Coordinates of C-alpha atoms and ligand atoms in Angstrom, one line a residue:
X296 CA 55.2 155.2 249.3
X297 CA 57.5 156.8 251.9
X298 CA 56.3 160.4 252.3
X299 CA 58.1 163.4 253.8
X300 CA 57.2 162.6 257.5
X301 CA 58.7 159.1 257.2
X302 CA 61.8 160.5 255.6
X303 CA 62.2 163.1 258.4
X304 CA 61.5 160.5 261.0
X305 CA 64.2 158.3 259.4
X306 CA 66.6 161.3 259.4
X307 CA 66.0 162.0 263.1
X308 CA 66.7 158.3 263.8
X309 CA 70.0 158.0 262.0
X310 CA 71.5 161.5 262.1
X311 CA 72.6 161.4 265.8
X312 CA 74.2 157.9 265.7
X313 CA 75.9 158.5 262.3
X314 CA 77.3 162.0 262.9
X315 CA 81.1 161.5 263.0
X316 CA 80.9 157.9 262.0
X317 CA 83.9 156.5 260.1
X318 CA 83.1 154.6 256.9
X319 CA 84.6 151.1 256.6
X320 CA 83.0 150.2 253.3
X321 CA 80.3 151.2 250.8
X322 CA 78.7 148.2 249.1
X323 CA 76.1 148.1 246.3
X324 CA 73.5 145.5 245.3
X325 CA 71.4 145.6 242.2
X326 CA 71.2 148.9 240.3
X327 CA 68.9 151.5 241.8
X328 CA 67.2 154.3 239.9
X329 CA 70.5 156.2 239.1
X330 CA 74.1 155.1 239.4
X331 CA 76.2 156.0 242.4
X332 CA 78.6 158.1 240.2
X333 CA 81.8 157.3 242.1
X334 CA 84.0 154.4 242.8
X335 CA 82.7 152.7 246.0
X336 CA 86.3 152.3 247.3
X337 CA 86.7 156.1 247.4
X338 CA 84.4 156.3 250.5
X339 CA 86.5 154.0 252.8
X340 CA 88.0 156.1 255.6
X341 CA 85.6 159.0 255.2
X342 CA 83.6 160.5 258.0
X343 CA 79.8 161.2 257.9
X344 CA 78.7 164.7 258.8
X345 CA 75.4 166.1 259.9
X346 CA 72.5 164.4 257.9
X347 CA 70.0 166.9 256.5
X348 CA 66.7 166.6 254.5
X349 CA 65.4 168.5 251.5
X350 CA 61.9 167.4 250.4
X351 CA 62.1 163.6 250.4
X352 CA 65.9 163.6 249.8
X353 CA 68.4 162.9 252.6
X354 CA 71.9 164.4 252.3
X355 CA 74.8 162.6 254.0
X356 CA 77.8 164.9 253.8
X357 CA 81.2 163.2 253.8
X358 CA 84.5 164.4 255.1
X359 CA 88.1 163.5 254.4
X360 CA 89.6 164.6 257.7
X361 CA 88.8 168.4 257.9
X362 CA 88.0 168.6 254.2
X363 CA 84.4 168.3 252.9
X364 CA 84.3 165.8 250.1
X365 CA 80.7 165.9 248.8
X366 CA 78.1 163.5 250.0
X367 CA 75.4 161.0 249.3
X368 CA 71.9 162.1 248.2
X369 CA 69.5 159.3 249.1
X370 CA 65.9 158.9 248.0
X371 CA 63.6 156.1 249.2
X372 CA 61.6 155.9 245.9
X373 CA 58.4 153.9 246.1
X374 CA 59.3 151.2 248.5
X375 CA 62.7 152.0 250.1
X376 CA 63.5 152.0 253.8
X377 CA 66.8 152.8 255.6
X378 CA 67.9 151.0 258.7
X379 CA 70.9 151.4 260.9
X380 CA 71.9 148.1 262.4
X381 CA 74.6 147.6 265.0
X382 CA 75.0 143.9 264.2
X383 CA 74.2 143.7 260.5
X384 CA 73.2 140.3 259.2
X385 CA 74.2 139.3 255.6
X386 CA 72.4 141.5 253.1
X387 CA 69.1 140.2 251.9
X388 CA 67.9 140.1 248.2
X389 CA 66.4 143.6 248.4
X390 CA 69.3 145.3 250.2
X391 CA 70.9 147.4 247.4
X392 CA 73.1 149.9 249.3
X393 CA 75.1 149.5 252.5
X394 CA 77.4 151.9 254.3
X395 CA 79.3 150.0 256.9
X396 CA 80.7 152.3 259.6
X397 CA 82.2 152.1 263.1
X398 CA 78.7 153.2 264.5
X399 CA 76.7 150.5 262.6
X400 CA 75.6 149.6 259.1
X401 CA 73.2 151.9 257.2
X402 CA 71.3 149.8 254.8
X403 CA 68.8 150.6 252.0
X404 CA 66.1 147.9 251.5
X405 CA 64.2 148.7 248.3
X406 CA 62.2 145.8 246.6
X407 CA 61.0 148.0 243.7
X408 CA 64.4 149.8 243.2
X409 CA 63.0 153.2 242.4
X410 CA 65.1 154.6 245.2
X411 CA 68.5 156.1 244.6
X412 CA 71.9 156.8 246.2
X413 CA 74.0 159.3 244.2
X414 CA 77.2 161.0 245.0
X415 CA 77.4 164.7 244.5
X416 CA 80.4 167.1 245.1
X417 CA 77.9 169.4 246.9
X418 CA 74.2 170.2 246.9
X419 CA 74.9 173.1 244.5
X420 CA 76.6 170.8 241.9
X421 CA 75.3 168.0 239.7
X422 CA 73.5 165.8 240.0
X423 CA 72.1 167.1 243.3
X424 CA 71.5 170.6 241.9
X425 CA 69.1 169.3 239.2
X426 CA 67.4 166.8 241.4
X427 CA 66.6 169.5 244.0
X428 CA 65.9 172.4 241.7
X429 CA 62.2 171.8 241.2
X430 CA 61.3 171.4 244.9
X431 CA 59.0 174.0 246.4
X432 CA 59.6 175.5 249.8
X433 CA 59.9 173.3 252.9
X434 CA 56.6 173.2 254.8
X435 CA 58.1 174.4 258.1
X436 CA 60.3 177.1 256.5
X437 CA 59.5 180.3 258.5
X438 CA 60.0 182.2 255.2
X439 CA 57.0 180.4 253.7
X440 CA 54.4 182.9 255.0
X441 CA 50.7 182.8 254.2
X442 CA 51.1 185.8 251.7
X443 CA 53.9 184.0 249.9
X444 CA 52.0 180.7 249.8
X445 CA 49.0 182.6 248.5
X446 CA 51.0 184.4 245.8
X447 CA 52.4 181.0 244.7
X448 CA 48.8 179.6 244.4
X449 CA 47.7 182.6 242.5
X450 CA 50.1 181.6 239.7
X451 CA 48.5 178.1 239.3
X452 CA 45.3 177.3 237.5
X453 CA 45.2 173.6 238.3
X454 CA 42.9 172.1 241.0
X455 CA 44.4 172.8 244.4
X456 CA 44.8 169.0 245.1
X457 CA 47.0 168.6 242.0
X458 CA 49.0 171.7 243.0
X459 CA 49.7 170.3 246.4
X460 CA 50.8 166.9 245.0
X461 CA 53.1 168.7 242.5
X462 CA 55.1 170.0 245.5
X463 CA 55.9 173.4 243.9
X464 CA 54.0 175.6 246.2
X465 CA 55.1 173.6 249.2
X466 CA 56.8 170.2 249.4
X467 CA 55.6 167.3 251.5
X468 CA 51.8 167.2 251.0
X469 CA 51.6 163.7 249.5
X470 CA 48.2 162.1 248.8
X471 CA 47.1 161.3 252.3
X472 CA 48.3 164.7 253.7
X473 CA 46.9 166.7 250.8
X474 CA 43.4 165.1 251.3
X475 CA 43.5 165.6 255.1
X476 CA 44.8 169.2 254.9
X477 CA 42.1 170.2 252.4
X478 CA 39.4 168.7 254.6
X479 CA 40.8 170.5 257.6
X480 CA 40.9 173.8 255.7
X481 CA 37.4 173.1 254.3
X482 CA 38.6 173.6 250.7
X483 CA 37.2 171.5 247.9
X484 CA 40.0 169.5 246.2
X485 CA 38.9 170.5 242.7
X486 CA 38.9 174.3 243.4
X487 CA 41.4 176.1 241.1
X488 CA 44.4 177.2 243.1
X489 CA 44.3 180.7 241.8
X490 CA 40.8 181.2 243.1
X491 CA 41.8 180.6 246.7
X492 CA 41.6 183.8 248.9
X493 CA 44.4 184.8 251.3
X494 CA 42.6 183.7 254.5
X495 CA 41.8 180.3 253.0
X496 CA 45.5 180.0 251.8
X497 CA 46.5 180.8 255.3
X498 CA 44.2 178.1 256.7
X499 CA 45.5 175.6 254.2
X500 CA 49.1 176.2 255.0
X501 CA 48.4 175.8 258.7
X502 CA 46.5 172.6 257.9
X503 CA 49.4 171.2 255.8
X504 CA 51.8 172.0 258.7
X505 CA 49.5 170.4 261.2
X506 CA 49.0 167.2 259.3
X507 CA 52.7 166.7 258.5
X508 CA 53.6 167.6 262.1
X509 CA 51.2 165.1 263.5
X510 CA 52.4 162.3 261.2
X511 CA 56.0 163.1 262.2
X512 CA 55.0 162.9 265.9
X513 CA 53.2 159.6 265.3
X514 CA 56.1 158.2 263.3
X515 CA 58.5 159.3 266.0
X516 CA 56.5 157.3 268.5
X517 CA 56.1 154.2 266.4
X518 CA 59.4 154.0 264.5
X519 CA 61.8 153.6 267.4
X520 CA 63.9 151.0 265.7
X521 CA 63.5 152.5 262.2
X522 CA 62.8 149.1 260.7
X523 CA 59.4 150.1 259.2
X524 CA 59.6 153.4 257.3
X525 CA 55.9 153.0 256.3
X526 CA 54.9 153.2 259.9
X527 CA 54.3 156.9 260.0
X528 CA 51.8 157.1 257.2
X529 CA 50.2 153.8 258.5
X530 CA 49.7 155.2 262.0
X531 CA 48.5 158.5 260.6
X532 CA 46.1 156.8 258.2
X533 CA 44.4 155.0 261.0
X534 CA 43.5 158.5 262.4
X535 CA 42.6 160.1 259.1
X536 CA 39.3 162.1 258.9
X537 CA 38.6 161.4 255.2
X538 CA 41.5 159.5 253.6
X539 CA 40.6 155.9 252.9
X540 CA 37.1 156.4 254.4
X541 CA 34.8 156.4 251.3
X542 CA 31.2 156.1 252.4
X543 CA 32.0 156.5 256.1
X544 CA 30.4 159.5 257.9
X545 CA 32.3 162.8 257.7
X546 CA 33.5 163.5 261.3
X547 CA 32.3 167.1 261.0
X548 CA 28.8 166.9 259.4
X549 CA 28.0 163.2 259.1
X550 CA 27.5 163.1 255.3
X551 CA 29.3 160.2 253.5
X552 CA 32.9 160.8 252.6
X553 CA 33.3 160.8 248.8
X554 CA 36.2 159.4 246.6
X555 CA 37.1 160.8 243.2
X556 CA 40.2 160.1 241.1
X557 CA 42.1 163.4 240.5
X558 CA 45.5 163.6 238.9
X559 CA 45.5 159.8 238.9
X560 CA 45.2 159.6 242.7
X561 CA 42.3 158.7 244.9
X562 CA 40.9 161.9 246.5
X563 CA 38.7 161.7 249.5
X564 CA 36.6 164.7 250.6
X565 CA 33.3 165.8 252.1
X566 CA 31.2 167.6 249.5
X567 CA 29.2 169.3 252.3
X568 CA 32.1 170.7 254.3
X569 CA 34.7 171.5 251.6
X570 CA 33.6 174.5 249.6
X571 CA 34.6 175.5 246.0
Ligands
LIG297 ZN1 31.3 167.1 256.2

Protein backbone atom coordinates (compact mmCIF):
# COMPACT_ATOMS: atom_id res chain seq x y z
CA UNK A 1 0.00 0.00 0.00
CA UNK A 2 1.44 3.42 -0.89
CA UNK A 3 2.31 5.23 2.34
CA UNK A 4 2.94 8.90 3.04
CA UNK A 5 6.63 8.82 2.00
CA UNK A 6 5.75 7.34 -1.41
CA UNK A 7 3.02 9.94 -1.90
CA UNK A 8 5.43 12.75 -0.96
CA UNK A 9 8.14 11.35 -3.24
CA UNK A 10 5.57 11.18 -6.05
CA UNK A 11 4.57 14.79 -5.35
CA UNK A 12 8.18 15.94 -5.52
CA UNK A 13 8.60 14.10 -8.81
CA UNK A 14 5.58 15.57 -10.61
CA UNK A 15 5.10 19.01 -9.00
CA UNK A 16 7.95 20.76 -10.83
CA UNK A 17 7.21 19.47 -14.33
CA UNK A 18 3.44 19.99 -14.00
CA UNK A 19 3.45 23.51 -12.49
CA UNK A 20 2.00 25.70 -15.23
CA UNK A 21 1.15 22.77 -17.51
CA UNK A 22 -1.82 23.26 -19.82
CA UNK A 23 -4.43 20.50 -19.81
CA UNK A 24 -5.26 19.03 -23.22
CA UNK A 25 -7.71 16.40 -21.98
CA UNK A 26 -8.85 14.49 -18.91
CA UNK A 27 -9.72 10.87 -19.58
CA UNK A 28 -11.24 8.25 -17.29
CA UNK A 29 -11.08 4.43 -17.35
CA UNK A 30 -13.11 2.15 -15.11
CA UNK A 31 -14.75 3.69 -12.03
CA UNK A 32 -12.45 4.43 -9.11
CA UNK A 33 -13.51 4.64 -5.45
CA UNK A 34 -15.53 7.85 -5.93
CA UNK A 35 -16.80 9.60 -9.08
CA UNK A 36 -14.87 12.57 -10.50
CA UNK A 37 -17.79 14.91 -9.83
CA UNK A 38 -17.37 17.06 -12.93
CA UNK A 39 -17.64 16.76 -16.70
CA UNK A 40 -14.15 15.70 -17.95
CA UNK A 41 -14.49 18.17 -20.86
CA UNK A 42 -14.52 21.07 -18.35
CA UNK A 43 -10.79 20.57 -17.66
CA UNK A 44 -9.56 21.15 -21.22
CA UNK A 45 -7.55 24.37 -21.47
CA UNK A 46 -7.02 24.71 -17.70
CA UNK A 47 -3.59 25.22 -16.12
CA UNK A 48 -2.15 23.09 -13.29
CA UNK A 49 -0.94 25.04 -10.25
CA UNK A 50 1.45 24.03 -7.46
CA UNK A 51 0.77 20.45 -6.34
CA UNK A 52 0.55 20.00 -2.56
CA UNK A 53 0.04 17.03 -0.21
CA UNK A 54 -2.12 16.51 2.87
CA UNK A 55 -1.77 13.09 4.49
CA UNK A 56 -1.86 10.65 1.59
CA UNK A 57 -3.89 12.99 -0.63
CA UNK A 58 -2.37 15.03 -3.42
CA UNK A 59 -4.05 18.27 -4.44
CA UNK A 60 -3.69 19.48 -8.02
CA UNK A 61 -5.07 23.03 -8.14
CA UNK A 62 -6.44 24.16 -11.49
CA UNK A 63 -6.67 27.61 -13.03
CA UNK A 64 -8.74 29.17 -15.79
CA UNK A 65 -6.30 31.89 -16.78
CA UNK A 66 -5.84 33.99 -13.61
CA UNK A 67 -8.91 32.54 -11.89
CA UNK A 68 -8.66 29.56 -9.52
CA UNK A 69 -11.13 26.86 -10.51
CA UNK A 70 -10.90 24.20 -7.84
CA UNK A 71 -8.68 21.20 -8.30
CA UNK A 72 -8.28 17.45 -8.27
CA UNK A 73 -7.82 15.54 -5.03
CA UNK A 74 -5.95 12.30 -5.74
CA UNK A 75 -5.57 9.26 -3.46
CA UNK A 76 -3.56 6.19 -4.48
CA UNK A 77 -5.70 3.77 -2.45
CA UNK A 78 -4.26 0.28 -1.97
CA UNK A 79 -2.42 -0.20 -5.23
CA UNK A 80 -2.29 3.08 -7.15
CA UNK A 81 0.73 4.74 -8.70
CA UNK A 82 1.07 7.97 -10.63
CA UNK A 83 3.47 8.41 -13.50
CA UNK A 84 4.25 11.38 -15.69
CA UNK A 85 5.15 10.23 -19.18
CA UNK A 86 6.50 12.44 -21.93
CA UNK A 87 5.57 10.00 -24.68
CA UNK A 88 2.52 8.22 -23.33
CA UNK A 89 1.72 4.81 -24.79
CA UNK A 90 -1.94 3.77 -25.14
CA UNK A 91 -3.58 3.33 -21.70
CA UNK A 92 -3.30 -0.17 -20.22
CA UNK A 93 -6.14 -2.16 -18.58
CA UNK A 94 -5.35 -0.70 -15.13
CA UNK A 95 -4.91 2.95 -16.19
CA UNK A 96 -8.12 4.60 -14.95
CA UNK A 97 -7.27 8.30 -14.98
CA UNK A 98 -5.21 10.37 -17.34
CA UNK A 99 -4.44 14.07 -17.52
CA UNK A 100 -2.87 14.85 -20.88
CA UNK A 101 -0.94 18.15 -20.75
CA UNK A 102 1.64 20.03 -22.80
CA UNK A 103 4.27 18.84 -20.25
CA UNK A 104 3.44 15.14 -20.46
CA UNK A 105 0.66 12.76 -19.47
CA UNK A 106 -0.11 12.14 -15.81
CA UNK A 107 -1.55 8.67 -15.43
CA UNK A 108 -3.02 6.74 -12.50
CA UNK A 109 -2.46 2.99 -12.66
CA UNK A 110 -4.59 1.25 -10.04
CA UNK A 111 -5.31 -2.51 -10.41
CA UNK A 112 -7.52 -2.71 -7.30
CA UNK A 113 -9.31 0.62 -7.94
CA UNK A 114 -9.47 1.78 -4.31
CA UNK A 115 -7.78 4.97 -5.46
CA UNK A 116 -9.69 8.12 -6.27
CA UNK A 117 -9.58 11.33 -8.28
CA UNK A 118 -12.28 13.79 -7.26
CA UNK A 119 -12.90 17.38 -8.24
CA UNK A 120 -13.49 19.92 -5.45
CA UNK A 121 -14.13 23.67 -5.73
CA UNK A 122 -11.48 24.15 -3.00
CA UNK A 123 -9.91 22.22 -0.12
CA UNK A 124 -12.41 23.89 2.22
CA UNK A 125 -15.44 22.72 0.22
CA UNK A 126 -17.00 19.33 -0.41
CA UNK A 127 -15.95 16.67 -1.04
CA UNK A 128 -12.37 17.67 -0.09
CA UNK A 129 -13.38 19.17 3.27
CA UNK A 130 -14.90 15.91 4.54
CA UNK A 131 -12.15 13.70 3.14
CA UNK A 132 -9.44 15.75 4.87
CA UNK A 133 -11.35 16.56 8.07
CA UNK A 134 -10.25 13.52 10.09
CA UNK A 135 -6.55 13.77 9.34
CA UNK A 136 -4.23 14.49 12.25
CA UNK A 137 -1.32 16.94 12.05
CA UNK A 138 1.37 16.54 9.41
CA UNK A 139 4.49 14.82 10.87
CA UNK A 140 6.83 17.65 9.86
CA UNK A 141 4.49 20.48 10.88
CA UNK A 142 6.61 22.68 13.22
CA UNK A 143 3.45 23.39 15.21
CA UNK A 144 3.30 19.71 16.18
CA UNK A 145 5.52 20.06 19.24
CA UNK A 146 6.24 17.29 21.74
CA UNK A 147 3.84 18.80 24.36
CA UNK A 148 1.04 18.96 21.75
CA UNK A 149 1.70 15.40 20.61
CA UNK A 150 1.77 14.26 24.23
CA UNK A 151 -1.51 16.08 24.99
CA UNK A 152 -3.11 14.31 22.03
CA UNK A 153 -1.87 10.89 23.22
CA UNK A 154 -3.22 11.64 26.71
CA UNK A 155 -6.74 11.68 25.26
CA UNK A 156 -6.47 8.18 23.76
CA UNK A 157 -6.74 4.94 25.70
CA UNK A 158 -6.00 2.53 22.81
CA UNK A 159 -2.61 0.84 22.37
CA UNK A 160 -0.08 3.30 20.98
CA UNK A 161 0.39 1.19 17.84
CA UNK A 162 -3.33 1.49 17.00
CA UNK A 163 -3.27 5.22 17.78
CA UNK A 164 -0.39 5.74 15.35
CA UNK A 165 -2.15 3.74 12.61
CA UNK A 166 -5.38 5.75 13.10
CA UNK A 167 -3.47 8.86 12.04
CA UNK A 168 -5.28 11.23 14.40
CA UNK A 169 -2.34 12.19 16.64
CA UNK A 170 -0.05 12.43 13.60
CA UNK A 171 -0.55 11.28 9.99
CA UNK A 172 1.86 9.12 8.04
CA UNK A 173 2.92 6.40 10.50
CA UNK A 174 1.63 3.44 8.49
CA UNK A 175 2.34 -0.11 9.62
CA UNK A 176 6.04 -0.32 8.72
CA UNK A 177 6.84 3.14 10.05
CA UNK A 178 4.79 2.70 13.25
CA UNK A 179 6.65 -0.54 14.08
CA UNK A 180 10.03 1.00 13.38
CA UNK A 181 9.34 4.26 15.23
CA UNK A 182 8.12 2.39 18.33
CA UNK A 183 11.25 0.23 18.27
CA UNK A 184 13.47 3.28 17.91
CA UNK A 185 11.67 5.03 20.80
CA UNK A 186 11.84 1.79 22.91
CA UNK A 187 8.06 1.84 23.47
CA UNK A 188 6.02 -1.40 23.60
CA UNK A 189 3.33 -1.33 20.86
CA UNK A 190 0.59 -2.47 23.28
CA UNK A 191 1.23 0.36 25.76
CA UNK A 192 -1.86 2.53 26.23
CA UNK A 193 -1.30 5.91 24.55
CA UNK A 194 -2.49 7.85 27.60
CA UNK A 195 0.20 6.21 29.77
CA UNK A 196 3.08 7.60 27.73
CA UNK A 197 5.15 10.27 29.50
CA UNK A 198 6.16 13.56 27.88
CA UNK A 199 9.83 12.52 27.40
CA UNK A 200 8.76 9.26 25.76
CA UNK A 201 6.21 11.08 23.56
CA UNK A 202 9.02 13.44 22.57
CA UNK A 203 11.24 10.48 21.61
CA UNK A 204 8.39 8.82 19.69
CA UNK A 205 7.61 11.95 17.65
CA UNK A 206 11.31 12.28 16.79
CA UNK A 207 11.38 8.59 15.79
CA UNK A 208 8.28 8.98 13.57
CA UNK A 209 9.93 11.94 11.85
CA UNK A 210 13.20 10.10 11.41
CA UNK A 211 11.63 6.94 9.94
CA UNK A 212 9.45 8.92 7.52
CA UNK A 213 12.31 11.23 6.57
CA UNK A 214 14.58 8.28 5.88
CA UNK A 215 11.94 6.54 3.73
CA UNK A 216 11.46 9.75 1.73
CA UNK A 217 15.21 10.04 1.20
CA UNK A 218 15.41 6.38 0.09
CA UNK A 219 12.37 6.86 -2.15
CA UNK A 220 13.90 9.97 -3.63
CA UNK A 221 17.02 8.05 -4.52
CA UNK A 222 15.25 5.00 -5.93
CA UNK A 223 12.21 6.55 -7.63
CA UNK A 224 13.89 8.73 -10.21
CA UNK A 225 11.46 7.86 -12.96
CA UNK A 226 8.42 7.55 -10.62
CA UNK A 227 7.38 4.33 -12.24
CA UNK A 228 7.35 2.33 -9.01
CA UNK A 229 5.53 4.07 -6.23
CA UNK A 230 6.09 1.11 -3.91
CA UNK A 231 9.86 1.54 -4.16
CA UNK A 232 10.15 3.79 -1.13
CA UNK A 233 8.66 1.34 1.38
CA UNK A 234 10.43 -1.52 -0.38
CA UNK A 235 13.82 0.15 -0.03
CA UNK A 236 13.01 1.16 3.53
CA UNK A 237 11.78 -2.32 4.45
CA UNK A 238 15.10 -3.88 3.45
CA UNK A 239 16.76 -1.70 6.12
CA UNK A 240 14.08 -2.16 8.80
CA UNK A 241 15.22 -3.03 12.33
CA UNK A 242 12.15 -5.10 13.32
CA UNK A 243 9.50 -4.92 10.57
CA UNK A 244 9.23 -8.23 8.69
CA UNK A 245 12.00 -9.75 10.82
CA UNK A 246 10.11 -12.20 13.08
CA UNK A 247 12.59 -14.53 14.80
CA UNK A 248 15.65 -12.60 13.62
CA UNK A 249 17.91 -11.09 16.31
CA UNK A 250 17.01 -7.61 17.60
CA UNK A 251 19.74 -5.26 16.34
CA UNK A 252 19.98 -3.73 19.83
CA UNK A 253 19.92 -6.70 22.27
CA UNK A 254 20.00 -9.84 20.10
CA UNK A 255 16.71 -11.31 21.43
CA UNK A 256 14.41 -12.70 18.70
CA UNK A 257 12.05 -10.13 17.16
CA UNK A 258 8.43 -11.00 17.90
CA UNK A 259 5.31 -10.66 15.75
CA UNK A 260 1.81 -10.12 17.09
CA UNK A 261 -1.38 -9.13 15.27
CA UNK A 262 -2.72 -5.84 16.65
CA UNK A 263 -5.54 -3.81 15.10
CA UNK A 264 -5.59 -6.45 12.31
CA UNK A 265 -2.01 -5.65 11.33
CA UNK A 266 1.23 -7.56 11.90
CA UNK A 267 3.20 -5.83 14.63
CA UNK A 268 6.91 -6.50 15.00
CA UNK A 269 8.73 -5.59 18.20
CA UNK A 270 11.44 -6.58 20.69
CA UNK A 271 9.96 -7.57 24.04
CA UNK A 272 13.34 -6.90 25.68
CA UNK A 273 13.97 -3.38 24.40
CA UNK A 274 10.44 -1.98 24.11
CA UNK A 275 9.00 -1.23 27.55
CA UNK A 276 5.40 -0.93 28.67
ZN1 LIG B 1 15.97 -5.83 21.71
